PDB file of C-alpha atoms in Angstrom:
ATOM      1  CA  UNK Z  16     -18.936  64.079  52.540  1.00 50.00           C
ATOM      2  CA  UNK Z  17     -20.860  65.609  49.660  1.00 70.00           C
ATOM      3  CA  UNK Z  18     -24.451  65.122  48.650  1.00 93.00           C
ATOM      4  CA  UNK Z  19     -25.867  61.878  47.242  1.00 93.00           C
ATOM      5  CA  UNK Z  20     -25.940  63.578  43.858  1.00 95.00           C
ATOM      6  CA  UNK Z  21     -22.198  64.358  44.041  1.00 96.00           C
ATOM      7  CA  UNK Z  22     -21.516  60.826  45.271  1.00 97.00           C
ATOM      8  CA  UNK Z  23     -23.298  59.430  42.208  1.00 98.00           C
ATOM      9  CA  UNK Z  24     -21.544  61.827  39.844  1.00 98.00           C
ATOM     10  CA  UNK Z  25     -18.135  61.001  41.293  1.00 97.00           C
ATOM     11  CA  UNK Z  26     -18.960  57.317  40.865  1.00 98.00           C
ATOM     12  CA  UNK Z  27     -19.995  58.006  37.245  1.00 98.00           C
ATOM     13  CA  UNK Z  28     -16.650  59.730  36.667  1.00 98.00           C
ATOM     14  CA  UNK Z  29     -14.910  56.682  38.142  1.00 97.00           C
ATOM     15  CA  UNK Z  30     -16.867  54.356  35.826  1.00 98.00           C
ATOM     16  CA  UNK Z  31     -16.093  56.537  32.802  1.00 97.00           C
ATOM     17  CA  UNK Z  32     -12.421  56.781  33.704  1.00 96.00           C
ATOM     18  CA  UNK Z  33     -12.015  53.056  34.214  1.00 97.00           C
ATOM     19  CA  UNK Z  34     -14.508  51.530  31.758  1.00 96.00           C
ATOM     20  CA  UNK Z  35     -15.047  54.180  29.115  1.00 95.00           C
ATOM     21  CA  UNK Z  36     -18.275  55.474  27.643  1.00 94.00           C
ATOM     22  CA  UNK Z  37     -19.686  52.011  26.884  1.00 94.00           C
ATOM     23  CA  UNK Z  38     -19.274  51.011  30.534  1.00 95.00           C
ATOM     24  CA  UNK Z  39     -21.374  53.913  31.803  1.00 96.00           C
ATOM     25  CA  UNK Z  40     -24.754  52.636  32.944  1.00 96.00           C
ATOM     26  CA  UNK Z  41     -27.011  53.657  35.778  1.00 97.00           C
ATOM     27  CA  UNK Z  42     -26.533  50.242  37.385  1.00 97.00           C
ATOM     28  CA  UNK Z  43     -22.724  50.432  37.233  1.00 97.00           C
ATOM     29  CA  UNK Z  44     -22.819  53.911  38.755  1.00 98.00           C
ATOM     30  CA  UNK Z  45     -25.012  52.595  41.597  1.00 98.00           C
ATOM     31  CA  UNK Z  46     -22.550  49.759  42.192  1.00 97.00           C
ATOM     32  CA  UNK Z  47     -19.527  52.071  42.099  1.00 98.00           C
ATOM     33  CA  UNK Z  48     -21.234  54.482  44.513  1.00 97.00           C
ATOM     34  CA  UNK Z  49     -22.242  51.647  46.834  1.00 97.00           C
ATOM     35  CA  UNK Z  50     -25.895  52.648  46.801  1.00 97.00           C
ATOM     36  CA  UNK Z  51     -29.142  50.807  46.118  1.00 96.00           C
ATOM     37  CA  UNK Z  52     -29.831  49.995  42.498  1.00 96.00           C
ATOM     38  CA  UNK Z  53     -32.121  52.609  41.007  1.00 96.00           C
ATOM     39  CA  UNK Z  54     -30.522  55.499  42.899  1.00 97.00           C
ATOM     40  CA  UNK Z  55     -28.706  56.872  39.861  1.00 97.00           C
ATOM     41  CA  UNK Z  56     -31.782  56.668  37.628  1.00 96.00           C
ATOM     42  CA  UNK Z  57     -33.830  58.420  40.335  1.00 96.00           C
ATOM     43  CA  UNK Z  58     -31.439  61.390  40.152  1.00 96.00           C
ATOM     44  CA  UNK Z  59     -30.695  61.243  36.429  1.00 97.00           C
ATOM     45  CA  UNK Z  60     -33.583  59.781  34.451  1.00 96.00           C
ATOM     46  CA  UNK Z  61     -31.704  59.402  31.191  1.00 95.00           C
ATOM     47  CA  UNK Z  62     -28.148  58.713  30.139  1.00 92.00           C
ATOM     48  CA  UNK Z  63     -28.095  62.191  28.583  1.00 91.00           C
ATOM     49  CA  UNK Z  64     -29.092  63.775  31.900  1.00 94.00           C
ATOM     50  CA  UNK Z  65     -26.360  61.797  33.631  1.00 96.00           C
ATOM     51  CA  UNK Z  66     -23.726  62.864  31.078  1.00 93.00           C
ATOM     52  CA  UNK Z  67     -24.829  66.473  31.305  1.00 92.00           C
ATOM     53  CA  UNK Z  68     -24.413  66.421  35.079  1.00 95.00           C
ATOM     54  CA  UNK Z  69     -21.090  64.566  34.823  1.00 95.00           C
ATOM     55  CA  UNK Z  70     -19.715  67.324  32.578  1.00 93.00           C
ATOM     56  CA  UNK Z  71     -20.648  69.911  35.172  1.00 91.00           C
ATOM     57  CA  UNK Z  72     -19.123  67.831  37.989  1.00 94.00           C
ATOM     58  CA  UNK Z  73     -15.807  67.047  36.295  1.00 90.00           C
ATOM     59  CA  UNK Z  74     -15.481  70.680  35.233  1.00 88.00           C
ATOM     60  CA  UNK Z  75     -15.991  71.717  38.842  1.00 89.00           C
ATOM     61  CA  UNK Z  76     -13.390  69.195  40.037  1.00 91.00           C
ATOM     62  CA  UNK Z  77     -10.864  70.206  37.367  1.00 86.00           C
ATOM     63  CA  UNK Z  78     -11.291  73.890  38.215  1.00 83.00           C
ATOM     64  CA  UNK Z  79     -10.537  73.047  41.853  1.00 86.00           C
ATOM     65  CA  UNK Z  80      -7.427  71.154  40.736  1.00 83.00           C
ATOM     66  CA  UNK Z  81      -6.277  74.142  38.637  1.00 79.00           C
ATOM     67  CA  UNK Z  82      -6.943  76.504  41.529  1.00 79.00           C
ATOM     68  CA  UNK Z  83      -4.820  74.383  43.870  1.00 81.00           C
ATOM     69  CA  UNK Z  84      -1.937  74.657  41.412  1.00 78.00           C
ATOM     70  CA  UNK Z  85      -2.539  78.397  41.009  1.00 72.00           C
ATOM     71  CA  UNK Z  86      -2.285  78.860  44.758  1.00 75.00           C
ATOM     72  CA  UNK Z  87       1.018  76.983  44.786  1.00 77.00           C
ATOM     73  CA  UNK Z  88       2.538  78.623  41.706  1.00 71.00           C
ATOM     74  CA  UNK Z  89       0.606  81.832  40.815  1.00 73.00           C
ATOM     75  CA  UNK Z  90       2.325  82.147  37.420  1.00 82.00           C
ATOM     76  CA  UNK Z  91       3.452  85.655  36.520  1.00 86.00           C
ATOM     77  CA  UNK Z  92       6.042  84.861  33.842  1.00 89.00           C
ATOM     78  CA  UNK Z  93       6.165  82.585  30.822  1.00 91.00           C
ATOM     79  CA  UNK Z  94       8.434  80.153  32.708  1.00 92.00           C
ATOM     80  CA  UNK Z  95       6.086  80.064  35.682  1.00 90.00           C
ATOM     81  CA  UNK Z  96       3.110  79.490  33.386  1.00 91.00           C
ATOM     82  CA  UNK Z  97       4.930  76.573  31.727  1.00 93.00           C
ATOM     83  CA  UNK Z  98       5.727  75.168  35.168  1.00 91.00           C
ATOM     84  CA  UNK Z  99       2.073  75.411  36.240  1.00 89.00           C
ATOM     85  CA  UNK Z 100       0.991  73.673  33.023  1.00 93.00           C
ATOM     86  CA  UNK Z 101       3.596  70.965  33.653  1.00 95.00           C
ATOM     87  CA  UNK Z 102       2.369  70.465  37.225  1.00 92.00           C
ATOM     88  CA  UNK Z 103      -1.199  70.171  36.004  1.00 92.00           C
ATOM     89  CA  UNK Z 104      -0.140  67.685  33.283  1.00 96.00           C
ATOM     90  CA  UNK Z 105       1.574  65.530  35.905  1.00 96.00           C
ATOM     91  CA  UNK Z 106      -1.426  65.631  38.217  1.00 94.00           C
ATOM     92  CA  UNK Z 107      -3.846  64.996  35.344  1.00 95.00           C
ATOM     93  CA  UNK Z 108      -1.950  61.842  34.395  1.00 97.00           C
ATOM     94  CA  UNK Z 109      -1.275  60.529  37.913  1.00 96.00           C
ATOM     95  CA  UNK Z 110      -3.297  61.732  40.898  1.00 95.00           C
ATOM     96  CA  UNK Z 111      -6.310  62.707  38.769  1.00 95.00           C
ATOM     97  CA  UNK Z 112      -5.833  60.113  36.002  1.00 97.00           C
ATOM     98  CA  UNK Z 113      -9.357  58.670  36.248  1.00 96.00           C
ATOM     99  CA  UNK Z 114     -10.931  62.133  36.160  1.00 96.00           C
ATOM    100  CA  UNK Z 115      -8.871  63.018  33.085  1.00 96.00           C
ATOM    101  CA  UNK Z 116      -9.724  59.751  31.319  1.00 97.00           C
ATOM    102  CA  UNK Z 117     -13.412  60.471  31.983  1.00 96.00           C
ATOM    103  CA  UNK Z 118     -13.026  63.922  30.434  1.00 93.00           C
ATOM    104  CA  UNK Z 119     -11.403  62.494  27.312  1.00 95.00           C
ATOM    105  CA  UNK Z 120     -14.140  59.849  27.002  1.00 95.00           C
ATOM    106  CA  UNK Z 121     -16.742  62.607  27.064  1.00 94.00           C
ATOM    107  CA  UNK Z 122     -14.754  64.739  24.612  1.00 92.00           C
ATOM    108  CA  UNK Z 123     -14.799  61.884  22.101  1.00 93.00           C
ATOM    109  CA  UNK Z 124     -18.513  61.268  22.683  1.00 92.00           C
ATOM    110  CA  UNK Z 125     -19.264  64.956  22.102  1.00 92.00           C
ATOM    111  CA  UNK Z 126     -18.096  64.510  18.515  1.00 92.00           C
ATOM    112  CA  UNK Z 127     -21.397  62.790  17.752  1.00 92.00           C
ATOM    113  CA  UNK Z 128     -23.662  64.421  20.341  1.00 89.00           C
ATOM    114  CA  UNK Z 129     -24.303  68.132  19.759  1.00 90.00           C
ATOM    115  CA  UNK Z 130     -26.021  68.645  23.129  1.00 87.00           C
ATOM    116  CA  UNK Z 131     -23.017  67.243  24.958  1.00 90.00           C
ATOM    117  CA  UNK Z 132     -20.718  69.396  22.844  1.00 91.00           C
ATOM    118  CA  UNK Z 133     -22.708  72.495  23.816  1.00 90.00           C
ATOM    119  CA  UNK Z 134     -22.347  71.630  27.530  1.00 89.00           C
ATOM    120  CA  UNK Z 135     -18.577  71.125  27.128  1.00 89.00           C
ATOM    121  CA  UNK Z 136     -18.255  74.470  25.348  1.00 89.00           C
ATOM    122  CA  UNK Z 137     -20.166  76.202  28.150  1.00 87.00           C
ATOM    123  CA  UNK Z 138     -18.081  74.707  30.951  1.00 85.00           C
ATOM    124  CA  UNK Z 139     -14.891  75.118  28.918  1.00 81.00           C
ATOM    125  CA  UNK Z 140     -15.601  78.823  28.496  1.00 81.00           C
ATOM    126  CA  UNK Z 141     -15.305  79.253  32.263  1.00 76.00           C
ATOM    127  CA  UNK Z 142     -11.908  77.537  32.283  1.00 78.00           C
ATOM    128  CA  UNK Z 143     -10.787  79.600  29.281  1.00 81.00           C
ATOM    129  CA  UNK Z 144     -11.591  82.861  31.067  1.00 82.00           C
ATOM    130  CA  UNK Z 145      -9.502  81.773  34.010  1.00 79.00           C
ATOM    131  CA  UNK Z 146      -6.606  80.665  31.783  1.00 85.00           C
ATOM    132  CA  UNK Z 147      -6.747  84.019  29.961  1.00 90.00           C
ATOM    133  CA  UNK Z 148      -5.986  85.728  33.278  1.00 86.00           C
ATOM    134  CA  UNK Z 149      -2.911  83.537  33.713  1.00 86.00           C
ATOM    135  CA  UNK Z 150      -1.808  84.341  30.172  1.00 91.00           C
ATOM    136  CA  UNK Z 151      -2.161  88.091  30.753  1.00 91.00           C
ATOM    137  CA  UNK Z 152      -0.148  87.839  33.963  1.00 88.00           C
ATOM    138  CA  UNK Z 153       2.537  85.859  32.117  1.00 89.00           C
ATOM    139  CA  UNK Z 154       2.833  88.592  29.491  1.00 90.00           C
ATOM    140  CA  UNK Z 155       0.459  87.590  26.687  1.00 93.00           C
ATOM    141  CA  UNK Z 156      -0.787  90.487  24.627  1.00 93.00           C
ATOM    142  CA  UNK Z 157      -3.471  88.296  23.002  1.00 94.00           C
ATOM    143  CA  UNK Z 158      -4.750  85.634  25.429  1.00 94.00           C
ATOM    144  CA  UNK Z 159      -7.760  84.783  23.253  1.00 93.00           C
ATOM    145  CA  UNK Z 160      -5.394  83.728  20.450  1.00 94.00           C
ATOM    146  CA  UNK Z 161      -2.702  82.184  22.655  1.00 95.00           C
ATOM    147  CA  UNK Z 162      -4.941  80.101  24.940  1.00 94.00           C
ATOM    148  CA  UNK Z 163      -6.156  77.605  22.313  1.00 93.00           C
ATOM    149  CA  UNK Z 164      -2.628  77.040  21.014  1.00 95.00           C
ATOM    150  CA  UNK Z 165      -1.251  76.300  24.470  1.00 96.00           C
ATOM    151  CA  UNK Z 166      -4.208  74.318  25.759  1.00 94.00           C
ATOM    152  CA  UNK Z 167      -4.572  72.225  22.601  1.00 94.00           C
ATOM    153  CA  UNK Z 168      -0.904  71.282  22.850  1.00 97.00           C
ATOM    154  CA  UNK Z 169      -1.312  70.515  26.551  1.00 96.00           C
ATOM    155  CA  UNK Z 170      -4.371  68.390  25.794  1.00 95.00           C
ATOM    156  CA  UNK Z 171      -2.413  66.390  23.236  1.00 97.00           C
ATOM    157  CA  UNK Z 172       0.549  65.879  25.581  1.00 98.00           C
ATOM    158  CA  UNK Z 173      -1.756  64.632  28.330  1.00 97.00           C
ATOM    159  CA  UNK Z 174      -3.730  62.398  25.951  1.00 97.00           C
ATOM    160  CA  UNK Z 175      -0.527  60.812  24.693  1.00 97.00           C
ATOM    161  CA  UNK Z 176       0.674  60.168  28.247  1.00 98.00           C
ATOM    162  CA  UNK Z 177      -2.656  58.611  29.205  1.00 97.00           C
ATOM    163  CA  UNK Z 178      -2.668  56.367  26.133  1.00 96.00           C
ATOM    164  CA  UNK Z 179       1.027  55.420  26.169  1.00 97.00           C
ATOM    165  CA  UNK Z 180       2.400  56.065  29.670  1.00 96.00           C
ATOM    166  CA  UNK Z 181       6.073  56.944  29.856  1.00 97.00           C
ATOM    167  CA  UNK Z 182       7.765  56.388  33.226  1.00 95.00           C
ATOM    168  CA  UNK Z 183      10.007  59.376  32.434  1.00 96.00           C
ATOM    169  CA  UNK Z 184       7.104  61.666  31.456  1.00 97.00           C
ATOM    170  CA  UNK Z 185       8.313  65.252  31.645  1.00 97.00           C
ATOM    171  CA  UNK Z 186       6.705  67.761  29.289  1.00 97.00           C
ATOM    172  CA  UNK Z 187       8.394  70.711  31.007  1.00 96.00           C
ATOM    173  CA  UNK Z 188      10.921  71.533  28.270  1.00 96.00           C
ATOM    174  CA  UNK Z 189       8.396  71.430  25.435  1.00 96.00           C
ATOM    175  CA  UNK Z 190       5.849  73.444  27.414  1.00 96.00           C
ATOM    176  CA  UNK Z 191       8.496  75.956  28.425  1.00 95.00           C
ATOM    177  CA  UNK Z 192       9.634  76.355  24.801  1.00 96.00           C
ATOM    178  CA  UNK Z 193       6.069  76.656  23.501  1.00 96.00           C
ATOM    179  CA  UNK Z 194       4.955  79.168  26.133  1.00 95.00           C
ATOM    180  CA  UNK Z 195       8.110  81.246  25.591  1.00 94.00           C
ATOM    181  CA  UNK Z 196       7.620  81.202  21.809  1.00 94.00           C
ATOM    182  CA  UNK Z 197       3.967  82.183  22.009  1.00 91.00           C
ATOM    183  CA  UNK Z 198       3.831  84.447  25.042  1.00 88.00           C
ATOM    184  CA  UNK Z 199       7.449  85.534  25.316  1.00 73.00           C
ATOM    185  CA  UNK Z 200       8.958  87.040  28.403  1.00 54.00           C
ATOM    186  CA  UNK Z 201       7.613  90.295  29.773  1.00 45.00           C
ATOM    187  CA  UNK Z 202      10.141  93.106  29.415  1.00 40.00           C
ATOM    188  CA  UNK Z 203      11.619  94.058  32.779  1.00 40.00           C
ATOM    189  CA  UNK Z 204      10.860  90.765  34.584  1.00 40.00           C
TER     190      UNK Z 204
END
């Protein structure tokens, strides 16, 4: 089991993912974590401090989720990259649904909170660097330009599935077509 801090942050992610931004209070985090009231505020004095730490924690958890997929698929072609993105979309909307809903709640909140936006940009930069490697391996000659196109589409697909779940959710064909159109296939693969 992780530290008390991680326990509280995971509980905060659970609260965000199930109750949204307005449901996030120190008291609700304490209840969700099963700890004495006041524990969350002892670790995170303000709501801003809690949100800042939550961003770091969900980024860490999402990176681990991406890495698990990378180990399973290690994309080296456009098709394999589309498959990895599809796997991550499925996991983001099922197994890791609450984590993903928490991320989207914070993304919306960052629209009115510059400090939160800055934290998201910093943690997102780490993910972008990692995704750029995948793009290069899949044949992209301009990962810095291609990454936002692919990830913004992926983000929209996942958001739509979270908001309006489809029992037949399968973004594989659209992701495959988009990745192929943007990245193309590497000659000789």
